Amino acid sequence: METRGKRIFKAAALGGVVFLVFTLFGAYPGTGRAAPDTSTFVVLTRNQPRALDPAIGSDYPHRKIFVAVYEPLVEHKLGTADAENLQGALAESWSISPDGLKYTFRLRRGVRFHDGTTLDAEDVVVSFDRMRKINLGYSYILTPVREVRAVGAMAVEISLTQLTPGFLLGLPLIQIVSADAVRKNEREGDLAQGWFRRNEAGTGPYTVTEFVIGERIVLERFGEYWRGSSGCHLSRMVFRVVPEAVTQRVLIEGGEGDWADSIESDDLVAMAKSPKFIVTSEPTWYLSYLMMNTKRPPLDNKLVRRALRYAFPYRRLIFDAMRGRGIVPRGLIPPNFPGWGGPEEVTDLSATRRLLQQAGFSGPAKLDLIYFTPFAFNRAGAELLDANLRNLGIQLELRGLPFPTMLDLMTNPDPLKRPHLSYFASTPEYADPDDLVFKTFSSRSPHWSRIGYSNAEVDRFVDAARRTTDQIQRAELYRNAVRIINDDSPAIYTVVRLTDHVFSSRVQGWVYHPPFGGGAIPYYNLCLR
Amino acid sequence: MIGITSLTFLVSHVIPADPARAAAGLDAREEQVKRMREIMGLDRPLYEQYVLYLMALARGDLGISARSMRPVREEIGRFFPATAELVLLALLLAAALGIPLGVASAIHRGRPMDRIIQGLVLTGMALPTFWLALLLQLVFFRYLGLFPAEGRLDFWVPTPPRISGLYVVDSALTGNWPTLVSTIQHIMLPAWTLSLTALPNFARITHRSVASILAEDYVRTARSKGLTERTVLYRHVLRNAAVPIITIGGLQTGWLLSGTVVVEVVFSWPGMGRYAVEAISFLDFQTIMGIALVMALVFLAINLVVDALYVAVDPRVRNRE
């Protein structure tokens, strides 16, 4: 007779075998091969937005969703970024007062929000006021706003405290939400921030139907979209969170994705050769650079800074480490941006040696360089620079850090305790030189002033440019500022990134839209073959 | 618990970086950073922050994540079940294969079977998890098309109603069969990857434990009484060898819970490991404290379960009590 223990063991063993067989062969073949719905556009993305609130989010994960869900008053024509190509989105037309301090927008009639309400002036007023009160995200664009008020049911007047020539160019980043949704979902004066974490109330061509934290966001086509839905459009979009680049590649190769946003350079080069994929390579506004601490010796001497600029191996970084997935910068202005041009940055170690001699640099010196750990190209760039400088008596001490720690080091109240070199990147949000030159180089902006750069002459030119609407005069003033900055060399501009989108070959209608940068794409004209 | 809360609170607050600045973003002006500091409660003295933290904890409130701006409790409530489901299945698979392999190698000690098993165990221990995960993805998703490569569920099947947070359990309880099938398919590759990291330890400990029991006098006596090998094995050896195996089971559960990061990243599994890494890299200290607290509680619970199992399987422990 069997003992109890034996019976239990047998049952467990049998259960184990059944389980193993089930796990190994139970799944039906072909699973996970393809979505059953061929009109569904599947996005494999590294990150999710933290909220669906346009008053909070301003980075790529947010913009990726926002451009499908929300709309601004004005927008750029597809593929453009300049002021001449602005067109009305929710605004039908607009006018600017002669003194440049009042903007009046006449709103488009019959525009529906996803919550069923219709656009009117109150929605615009509430959206702008809400954004200014929350004071996060893109609210800095509204800094010069004195008041936003309705002038009739379908017109809004925005008055400014000071002349802001680039104001209109920043407005495509200010999204309009339903005032009704804000009112209904406000809790304890939170301006409905709690509700907007997982919900939206925009007018865009797509509406969020599912938001599973850490997993996916599903968007469906909005049937009452004011531009209509004739022609070929996507009916559904699914944003799946796939943080690992290799997994993104495996999935898109297996037919489980239509757009992968984080494939590594090596894989991009290989995939570009396959007819199954479309790999995009448009130059973006994303400029990677090494900020130099202009207060800390020996980098307080601009000759040393210029010497380091000549020592950077631009081509080796781009063509060897990045497999060609970037372009050599031409100073601080990115491509397709007002003022772009001039000679490419060059590597010239004899110039470095000569400039160091002129600066009276006798060496040896040890400089510390920090970079954001996950950015492999930054590490590669830092290592290549280190290799070039070692022969010249300069040694770099490289430290990969988490972003908050980097920020903390760079904002040390004592400039002499801030790092010598910090690897960073900037992407202007809109194509006005002010968003680049003021934000980055003015001593009144928190950006580079953190590491000590300030030049009264630059401030003077930039401030003057901010006070005039004469575009020719503005351009001249910015050119002067850029010339001085170039001479001061507060940074080594290392690479301009290309768009790294990989689409499956069934995707049609993709157009590079510079204001969206490398993070988002215009969805309305997309279509699946 | 006071110790755990104090420790996690202090460690989270002495990190050399400003979480408010990180949350406000690179280009934030000083007043925006200040506002973020107020939102996060970092403008208050440390002791006040700690008292407020404890008071909130007493209400079950783990604070708001600086990264996602969502309640930490809500996020942990979503991510923890995903990890628990994965770890439980991985543990089951590791034990189901590892224990029989350990027993077999002990019984055939010194013979070819033992050497083969030991070789497999050593190979298993040497395989890097990242590599193994990618290999399984390539073979079972890309080439064989047997299992999905990532996520918890196909996006075209409905998410099961939330009962336990474990998709397998919830979809089975609600009779949601397409979701159940999809869930099982999705969990297989990450569970197998994770289990293969725990399996060698089960096999090694079982081997050692069974081999030492086989050398005991009472086993020799049982054999000399004419009992069959199977009876000796089931009645005298396995019961006595169970205690170290339960110990390693408890340890492995803890290890798997804290070691899921790589598997969760490669398989896009929305669990605690990935959540913790994201929180740490963003210096989201409310989340870090919440995760540390929950994991400490889980480890306590595992120890309790292990103690209870000792009592259940070993009469000596029972009688001593």
CSV table of N, CA, C and O in Angstrom, one decimal, chain A residues 252-350:
chain,number,residue,atom,x,y,z
A,252,ILE,N,9.8,44.4,-33.6
A,252,ILE,CA,9.4,45.0,-34.9
A,252,ILE,C,9.8,44.0,-36.1
A,252,ILE,O,9.1,43.9,-37.1
A,253,GLU,N,10.9,43.3,-35.8
A,253,GLU,CA,11.2,42.3,-36.8
A,253,GLU,C,10.2,41.1,-36.8
A,253,GLU,O,10.0,40.5,-37.9
A,254,GLY,N,9.6,40.9,-35.7
A,254,GLY,CA,8.6,39.8,-35.6
A,254,GLY,C,7.2,40.3,-36.0
A,254,GLY,O,6.3,39.6,-35.8
A,255,GLY,N,7.1,41.5,-36.5
A,255,GLY,CA,5.8,42.0,-37.0
A,255,GLY,C,5.0,42.6,-35.9
A,255,GLY,O,3.8,42.7,-36.1
A,256,GLU,N,5.5,42.8,-34.7
A,256,GLU,CA,4.7,43.2,-33.6
A,256,GLU,C,4.8,44.7,-33.3
A,256,GLU,O,4.5,45.2,-32.2
A,257,GLY,N,5.3,45.5,-34.3
A,257,GLY,CA,5.3,46.9,-34.1
A,257,GLY,C,5.4,47.6,-35.4
A,257,GLY,O,5.9,47.1,-36.4
A,258,ASP,N,5.0,48.9,-35.5
A,258,ASP,CA,5.0,49.7,-36.7
A,258,ASP,C,6.0,50.8,-36.6
A,258,ASP,O,6.5,51.4,-37.5
A,259,TRP,N,6.3,51.2,-35.3
A,259,TRP,CA,7.3,52.3,-35.1
A,259,TRP,C,8.1,52.0,-33.8
A,259,TRP,O,7.5,51.8,-32.8
A,260,ALA,N,9.4,51.9,-34.0
A,260,ALA,CA,10.2,51.7,-32.8
A,260,ALA,C,11.0,52.9,-32.6
A,260,ALA,O,11.6,53.4,-33.6
A,261,ASP,N,11.1,53.5,-31.4
A,261,ASP,CA,11.7,54.8,-31.2
A,261,ASP,C,13.1,54.8,-30.5
A,261,ASP,O,13.7,55.8,-30.3
A,262,SER,N,13.6,53.6,-30.2
A,262,SER,CA,14.8,53.6,-29.4
A,262,SER,C,15.8,52.5,-29.9
A,262,SER,O,16.5,51.9,-29.1
A,263,ILE,N,15.9,52.2,-31.2
A,263,ILE,CA,16.8,51.2,-31.7
A,263,ILE,C,18.2,51.7,-31.7
A,263,ILE,O,18.4,52.9,-32.0
A,264,GLU,N,19.2,50.9,-31.3
A,264,GLU,CA,20.6,51.3,-31.2
A,264,GLU,C,21.2,51.5,-32.6
A,264,GLU,O,20.7,50.9,-33.6
A,265,SER,N,22.2,52.3,-32.7
A,265,SER,CA,22.8,52.7,-34.0
A,265,SER,C,23.2,51.5,-34.9
A,265,SER,O,22.9,51.5,-36.1
A,266,ASP,N,23.9,50.5,-34.2
A,266,ASP,CA,24.3,49.4,-35.0
A,266,ASP,C,23.2,48.7,-35.7
A,266,ASP,O,23.2,48.3,-36.8
A,267,ASP,N,22.1,48.5,-34.9
A,267,ASP,CA,20.9,47.9,-35.4
A,267,ASP,C,20.2,48.7,-36.5
A,267,ASP,O,19.7,48.2,-37.5
A,268,LEU,N,20.3,50.1,-36.3
A,268,LEU,CA,19.7,51.0,-37.3
A,268,LEU,C,20.3,50.8,-38.7
A,268,LEU,O,19.7,50.7,-39.7
A,269,VAL,N,21.7,50.7,-38.6
A,269,VAL,CA,22.4,50.6,-39.9
A,269,VAL,C,22.0,49.3,-40.6
A,269,VAL,O,21.8,49.3,-41.8
A,270,ALA,N,21.9,48.2,-39.8
A,270,ALA,CA,21.5,46.9,-40.4
A,270,ALA,C,20.1,47.0,-40.9
A,270,ALA,O,19.8,46.5,-42.0
A,271,MET,N,19.2,47.5,-40.2
A,271,MET,CA,17.8,47.5,-40.5
A,271,MET,C,17.5,48.4,-41.7
A,271,MET,O,16.6,48.2,-42.5
A,272,ALA,N,18.3,49.5,-41.9
A,272,ALA,CA,18.2,50.4,-43.0
A,272,ALA,C,18.4,49.7,-44.3
A,272,ALA,O,17.8,50.1,-45.4
A,273,LYS,N,19.1,48.6,-44.3
A,273,LYS,CA,19.3,47.8,-45.6
A,273,LYS,C,18.2,46.9,-45.9
A,273,LYS,O,18.2,46.4,-47.0
A,274,SER,N,17.3,46.7,-45.0
A,274,SER,CA,16.2,45.8,-45.3
A,274,SER,C,15.0,46.5,-45.9
A,274,SER,O,14.6,47.6,-45.4
A,275,PRO,N,14.3,45.9,-46.9
A,275,PRO,CA,13.1,46.5,-47.4
A,275,PRO,C,11.9,46.5,-46.5
A,275,PRO,O,10.9,47.1,-46.7
A,276,LYS,N,12.1,45.7,-45.4
A,276,LYS,CA,11.0,45.6,-44.5
A,276,LYS,C,10.8,46.8,-43.6
A,276,LYS,O,9.8,46.9,-42.9
A,277,PHE,N,11.8,47.6,-43.6
A,277,PHE,CA,11.8,48.8,-42.6
A,277,PHE,C,12.1,50.1,-43.3
A,277,PHE,O,12.8,50.1,-44.3
A,278,ILE,N,11.6,51.1,-42.7
A,278,ILE,CA,12.0,52.5,-43.1
A,278,ILE,C,12.7,53.1,-41.9
A,278,ILE,O,12.2,53.2,-40.8
A,279,VAL,N,14.0,53.4,-42.2
A,279,VAL,CA,14.8,54.0,-41.1
A,279,VAL,C,15.0,55.5,-41.5
A,279,VAL,O,15.5,55.8,-42.5
A,280,THR,N,14.5,56.4,-40.6
A,280,THR,CA,14.6,57.8,-40.9
A,280,THR,C,15.9,58.4,-40.4
A,280,THR,O,16.5,58.0,-39.5
A,281,SER,N,16.4,59.4,-41.2
A,281,SER,CA,17.7,60.0,-40.8
A,281,SER,C,17.7,61.5,-41.0
A,281,SER,O,18.5,62.1,-41.7
A,282,GLU,N,16.7,62.2,-40.5
A,282,GLU,CA,16.6,63.6,-40.6
A,282,GLU,C,17.4,64.3,-39.5
A,282,GLU,O,17.3,63.9,-38.4
A,283,PRO,N,18.1,65.4,-39.8
A,283,PRO,CA,18.8,66.1,-38.8
A,283,PRO,C,17.8,66.8,-37.9
A,283,PRO,O,17.0,67.5,-38.4
A,284,THR,N,18.0,66.6,-36.6
A,284,THR,CA,17.0,67.2,-35.6
A,284,THR,C,17.7,68.5,-35.0
A,284,THR,O,18.8,68.9,-35.4
A,285,TRP,N,17.0,69.1,-34.1
A,285,TRP,CA,17.6,70.2,-33.4
A,285,TRP,C,18.3,69.8,-32.1
A,285,TRP,O,18.7,70.6,-31.3
A,286,TYR,N,18.4,68.5,-32.0
A,286,TYR,CA,19.1,67.9,-30.8
A,286,TYR,C,20.6,68.1,-30.9
A,286,TYR,O,21.2,67.4,-31.7
A,287,LEU,N,21.1,69.0,-30.2
A,287,LEU,CA,22.6,69.2,-30.2
A,287,LEU,C,23.2,68.8,-28.9
A,287,LEU,O,22.8,69.2,-27.8
A,288,SER,N,24.2,67.9,-29.0
A,288,SER,CA,24.8,67.4,-27.8
A,288,SER,C,26.1,68.2,-27.6
A,288,SER,O,26.8,68.5,-28.6
A,289,TYR,N,26.4,68.5,-26.4
A,289,TYR,CA,27.6,69.3,-26.2
A,289,TYR,C,28.2,69.1,-24.8
A,289,TYR,O,27.6,68.5,-23.9
A,290,LEU,N,29.5,69.5,-24.7
A,290,LEU,CA,30.2,69.5,-23.4
A,290,LEU,C,30.3,70.9,-22.9
A,290,LEU,O,31.0,71.7,-23.5
A,291,MET,N,29.5,71.2,-21.9
A,291,MET,CA,29.6,72.5,-21.3
A,291,MET,C,30.9,72.6,-20.5
A,291,MET,O,31.3,71.7,-19.7
A,292,MET,N,31.6,73.8,-20.7
A,292,MET,CA,32.8,74.0,-20.0
A,292,MET,C,32.6,75.0,-18.9
A,292,MET,O,32.0,76.0,-19.1
A,293,ASN,N,33.1,74.7,-17.7
A,293,ASN,CA,33.0,75.6,-16.5
A,293,ASN,C,34.0,76.7,-16.7
A,293,ASN,O,35.2,76.6,-16.5
A,294,THR,N,33.4,77.9,-17.1
A,294,THR,CA,34.3,79.0,-17.5
A,294,THR,C,34.8,79.7,-16.3
A,294,THR,O,35.5,80.7,-16.4
A,295,LYS,N,34.4,79.3,-15.1
A,295,LYS,CA,34.9,79.9,-13.9
A,295,LYS,C,36.1,79.2,-13.2
A,295,LYS,O,36.7,79.6,-12.3
A,296,ARG,N,36.3,77.9,-13.7
A,296,ARG,CA,37.3,77.1,-13.0
A,296,ARG,C,38.5,76.9,-13.9
A,296,ARG,O,38.4,76.4,-15.0
A,297,PRO,N,39.7,77.2,-13.3
A,297,PRO,CA,40.9,77.0,-14.1
A,297,PRO,C,41.1,75.6,-14.5
A,297,PRO,O,40.7,74.7,-13.7
A,298,PRO,N,41.7,75.3,-15.6
A,298,PRO,CA,42.3,76.2,-16.6
A,298,PRO,C,41.2,76.7,-17.6
A,298,PRO,O,41.5,77.4,-18.5
A,299,LEU,N,39.9,76.2,-17.4
A,299,LEU,CA,38.9,76.6,-18.4
A,299,LEU,C,38.4,78.0,-18.3
A,299,LEU,O,37.5,78.4,-19.0
A,300,ASP,N,38.9,78.8,-17.3
A,300,ASP,CA,38.5,80.2,-17.2
A,300,ASP,C,39.3,81.0,-18.3
A,300,ASP,O,39.0,82.1,-18.6
A,301,ASN,N,40.2,80.3,-19.0
A,301,ASN,CA,40.9,80.9,-20.1
A,301,ASN,C,40.3,80.4,-21.4
A,301,ASN,O,40.3,79.2,-21.7
A,302,LYS,N,39.8,81.4,-22.2
A,302,LYS,CA,39.1,81.0,-23.4
A,302,LYS,C,40.0,80.3,-24.5
A,302,LYS,O,39.5,79.6,-25.3
A,303,LEU,N,41.3,80.6,-24.4
A,303,LEU,CA,42.2,79.9,-25.3
A,303,LEU,C,42.3,78.4,-25.0
A,303,LEU,O,42.3,77.6,-25.9
A,304,VAL,N,42.2,78.1,-23.7
A,304,VAL,CA,42.2,76.6,-23.3
A,304,VAL,C,40.9,76.0,-23.8
A,304,VAL,O,40.9,74.9,-24.3
A,305,ARG,N,39.8,76.8,-23.6
A,305,ARG,CA,38.5,76.2,-24.1
A,305,ARG,C,38.5,76.0,-25.6
A,305,ARG,O,38.0,75.0,-26.1
A,306,ARG,N,39.1,77.0,-26.3
A,306,ARG,CA,39.1,76.8,-27.8
A,306,ARG,C,40.0,75.6,-28.2
A,306,ARG,O,39.7,74.8,-29.1
A,307,ALA,N,41.1,75.5,-27.4
A,307,ALA,CA,42.0,74.3,-27.6
A,307,ALA,C,41.3,73.0,-27.5
A,307,ALA,O,41.4,72.1,-28.3
A,308,LEU,N,40.4,72.9,-26.5
A,308,LEU,CA,39.7,71.7,-26.2
A,308,LEU,C,38.7,71.4,-27.3
A,308,LEU,O,38.4,70.3,-27.7
A,309,ARG,N,38.1,72.5,-27.8
A,309,ARG,CA,37.2,72.4,-28.9
A,309,ARG,C,37.8,71.7,-30.2
A,309,ARG,O,37.2,70.9,-30.9
A,310,TYR,N,39.1,72.1,-30.4
A,310,TYR,CA,39.8,71.5,-31.5
A,310,TYR,C,40.3,70.1,-31.3
A,310,TYR,O,40.6,69.4,-32.2
A,311,ALA,N,40.3,69.7,-30.0
A,311,ALA,CA,40.8,68.4,-29.6
A,311,ALA,C,39.7,67.3,-29.7
A,311,ALA,O,40.0,66.1,-29.7
A,312,PHE,N,38.4,67.8,-29.9
A,312,PHE,CA,37.3,66.8,-29.9
A,312,PHE,C,37.3,66.0,-31.2
A,312,PHE,O,37.3,66.6,-32.3
A,313,PRO,N,37.2,64.7,-31.1
A,313,PRO,CA,37.2,63.9,-32.4
A,313,PRO,C,35.8,63.7,-33.0
A,313,PRO,O,35.2,62.7,-32.8
A,314,TYR,N,35.3,64.8,-33.6
A,314,TYR,CA,33.9,64.8,-34.1
A,314,TYR,C,33.6,63.6,-35.0
A,314,TYR,O,32.7,62.9,-34.8
A,315,ARG,N,34.5,63.5,-36.0
A,315,ARG,CA,34.2,62.5,-37.0
A,315,ARG,C,34.3,61.0,-36.5
A,315,ARG,O,33.6,60.2,-36.9
A,316,ARG,N,35.3,60.8,-35.6
A,316,ARG,CA,35.4,59.5,-35.0
A,316,ARG,C,34.2,59.1,-34.2
A,316,ARG,O,33.7,58.0,-34.2
A,317,LEU,N,33.7,60.1,-33.5
A,317,LEU,CA,32.5,59.8,-32.7
A,317,LEU,C,31.3,59.5,-33.6
A,317,LEU,O,30.6,58.5,-33.4
A,318,ILE,N,31.1,60.3,-34.6
A,318,ILE,CA,30.0,60.1,-35.4
A,318,ILE,C,30.1,58.9,-36.3
A,318,ILE,O,29.1,58.1,-36.4
A,319,PHE,N,31.2,58.8,-37.0
A,319,PHE,CA,31.3,57.7,-38.0
A,319,PHE,C,31.8,56.4,-37.4
A,319,PHE,O,31.4,55.3,-38.0
A,320,ASP,N,32.5,56.4,-36.3
A,320,ASP,CA,32.9,55.1,-35.7
A,320,ASP,C,32.0,54.7,-34.6
A,320,ASP,O,31.4,53.6,-34.7
A,321,ALA,N,31.9,55.5,-33.6
A,321,ALA,CA,31.0,55.1,-32.5
A,321,ALA,C,29.6,55.1,-32.8
A,321,ALA,O,28.8,54.2,-32.3
A,322,MET,N,29.1,56.1,-33.5
A,322,MET,CA,27.7,56.2,-33.8
A,322,MET,C,27.2,55.6,-35.1
A,322,MET,O,26.1,55.7,-35.5
A,323,ARG,N,28.2,55.0,-35.8
A,323,ARG,CA,27.9,54.4,-37.1
A,323,ARG,C,27.2,55.4,-38.1
A,323,ARG,O,26.3,55.0,-38.8
A,324,GLY,N,27.6,56.7,-38.0
A,324,GLY,CA,27.0,57.6,-39.0
A,324,GLY,C,25.7,58.2,-38.6
A,324,GLY,O,25.1,58.9,-39.4
A,325,ARG,N,25.2,57.9,-37.4
A,325,ARG,CA,23.9,58.4,-37.0
A,325,ARG,C,23.9,59.7,-36.4
A,325,ARG,O,23.4,60.0,-35.3
A,326,GLY,N,24.6,60.7,-37.0
A,326,GLY,CA,24.7,62.0,-36.5
A,326,GLY,C,25.4,62.9,-37.5
A,326,GLY,O,25.9,62.4,-38.6
A,327,ILE,N,25.4,64.2,-37.4
A,327,ILE,CA,26.2,65.1,-38.3
A,327,ILE,C,27.0,66.0,-37.4
A,327,ILE,O,26.7,66.3,-36.3
A,328,VAL,N,28.1,66.4,-38.1
A,328,VAL,CA,29.1,67.3,-37.4
A,328,VAL,C,28.4,68.7,-37.2
A,328,VAL,O,27.9,69.2,-38.2
A,329,PRO,N,28.4,69.2,-36.0
A,329,PRO,CA,27.8,70.5,-35.8
A,329,PRO,C,28.5,71.6,-36.5
A,329,PRO,O,29.7,71.5,-36.8
A,330,ARG,N,27.8,72.7,-36.7
A,330,ARG,CA,28.4,74.0,-37.2
A,330,ARG,C,28.2,75.0,-36.1
A,330,ARG,O,27.3,75.8,-36.2
A,331,GLY,N,28.9,74.9,-35.0
A,331,GLY,CA,28.7,75.8,-33.9
A,331,GLY,C,27.4,75.5,-33.1
A,331,GLY,O,27.0,74.3,-33.1
A,332,LEU,N,26.9,76.4,-32.5
A,332,LEU,CA,25.8,76.2,-31.5
A,332,LEU,C,24.4,76.1,-32.1
A,332,LEU,O,23.4,75.8,-31.5
A,333,ILE,N,24.3,76.5,-33.4
A,333,ILE,CA,22.9,76.5,-34.0
A,333,ILE,C,22.7,75.2,-34.7
A,333,ILE,O,23.5,74.8,-35.6
A,334,PRO,N,21.6,74.5,-34.4
A,334,PRO,CA,21.3,73.3,-35.1
A,334,PRO,C,20.8,73.5,-36.5
A,334,PRO,O,20.4,74.6,-36.9
A,335,PRO,N,20.8,72.4,-37.3
A,335,PRO,CA,20.3,72.5,-38.7
A,335,PRO,C,18.9,72.9,-38.8
A,335,PRO,O,18.1,72.7,-37.9
A,336,ASN,N,18.5,73.5,-39.9
A,336,ASN,CA,17.1,73.9,-40.1
A,336,ASN,C,16.6,74.9,-39.1
A,336,ASN,O,15.4,74.9,-38.8
A,337,PHE,N,17.5,75.6,-38.5
A,337,PHE,CA,17.1,76.6,-37.5
A,337,PHE,C,17.7,78.0,-37.9
A,337,PHE,O,18.7,78.0,-38.6
A,338,PRO,N,16.9,79.0,-37.6
A,338,PRO,CA,17.4,80.4,-38.1
A,338,PRO,C,18.8,80.6,-37.6
A,338,PRO,O,19.2,80.4,-36.5
A,339,GLY,N,19.7,81.0,-38.6
A,339,GLY,CA,21.1,81.3,-38.3
A,339,GLY,C,22.0,80.1,-38.5
A,339,GLY,O,23.2,80.2,-38.2
A,340,TRP,N,21.5,78.9,-38.9
A,340,TRP,CA,22.4,77.8,-39.1
A,340,TRP,C,23.3,78.0,-40.2
A,340,TRP,O,22.9,78.6,-41.2
A,341,GLY,N,24.5,77.5,-40.1
A,341,GLY,CA,25.5,77.6,-41.2
A,341,GLY,C,26.9,77.8,-40.7
A,341,GLY,O,27.1,77.5,-39.5
A,342,GLY,N,27.8,78.2,-41.5
A,342,GLY,CA,29.1,78.4,-41.0
A,342,GLY,C,29.9,77.1,-41.2
A,342,GLY,O,29.4,76.1,-41.6
A,343,PRO,N,31.2,77.1,-40.8
A,343,PRO,CA,32.0,75.9,-41.0
A,343,PRO,C,31.7,74.9,-39.9
A,343,PRO,O,31.3,75.2,-38.8
A,344,GLU,N,32.0,73.6,-40.4
A,344,GLU,CA,31.9,72.5,-39.4
A,344,GLU,C,32.9,72.6,-38.4
A,344,GLU,O,34.0,73.1,-38.6
A,345,GLU,N,32.6,72.0,-37.2
A,345,GLU,CA,33.7,71.9,-36.2
A,345,GLU,C,34.7,70.9,-36.7
A,345,GLU,O,34.4,69.9,-37.4
A,346,VAL,N,36.0,71.2,-36.4
A,346,VAL,CA,37.1,70.3,-36.9
A,346,VAL,C,38.0,69.9,-35.8
A,346,VAL,O,38.1,70.6,-34.8
A,347,THR,N,38.6,68.7,-36.0
A,347,THR,CA,39.6,68.2,-35.1
A,347,THR,C,40.9,68.6,-35.6
A,347,THR,O,41.3,68.3,-36.7
A,348,ASP,N,41.7,69.3,-34.8
A,348,ASP,CA,43.0,69.8,-35.2
A,348,ASP,C,43.9,69.8,-34.0
A,348,ASP,O,43.9,70.8,-33.3
A,349,LEU,N,44.6,68.7,-33.8
A,349,LEU,CA,45.4,68.7,-32.5
A,349,LEU,C,46.6,69.6,-32.5
A,349,LEU,O,47.1,70.1,-31.5
A,350,SER,N,47.1,70.0,-33.8
A,350,SER,CA,48.2,71.0,-33.8
A,350,SER,C,47.7,72.3,-33.3
A,350,SER,O,48.3,73.1,-32.6
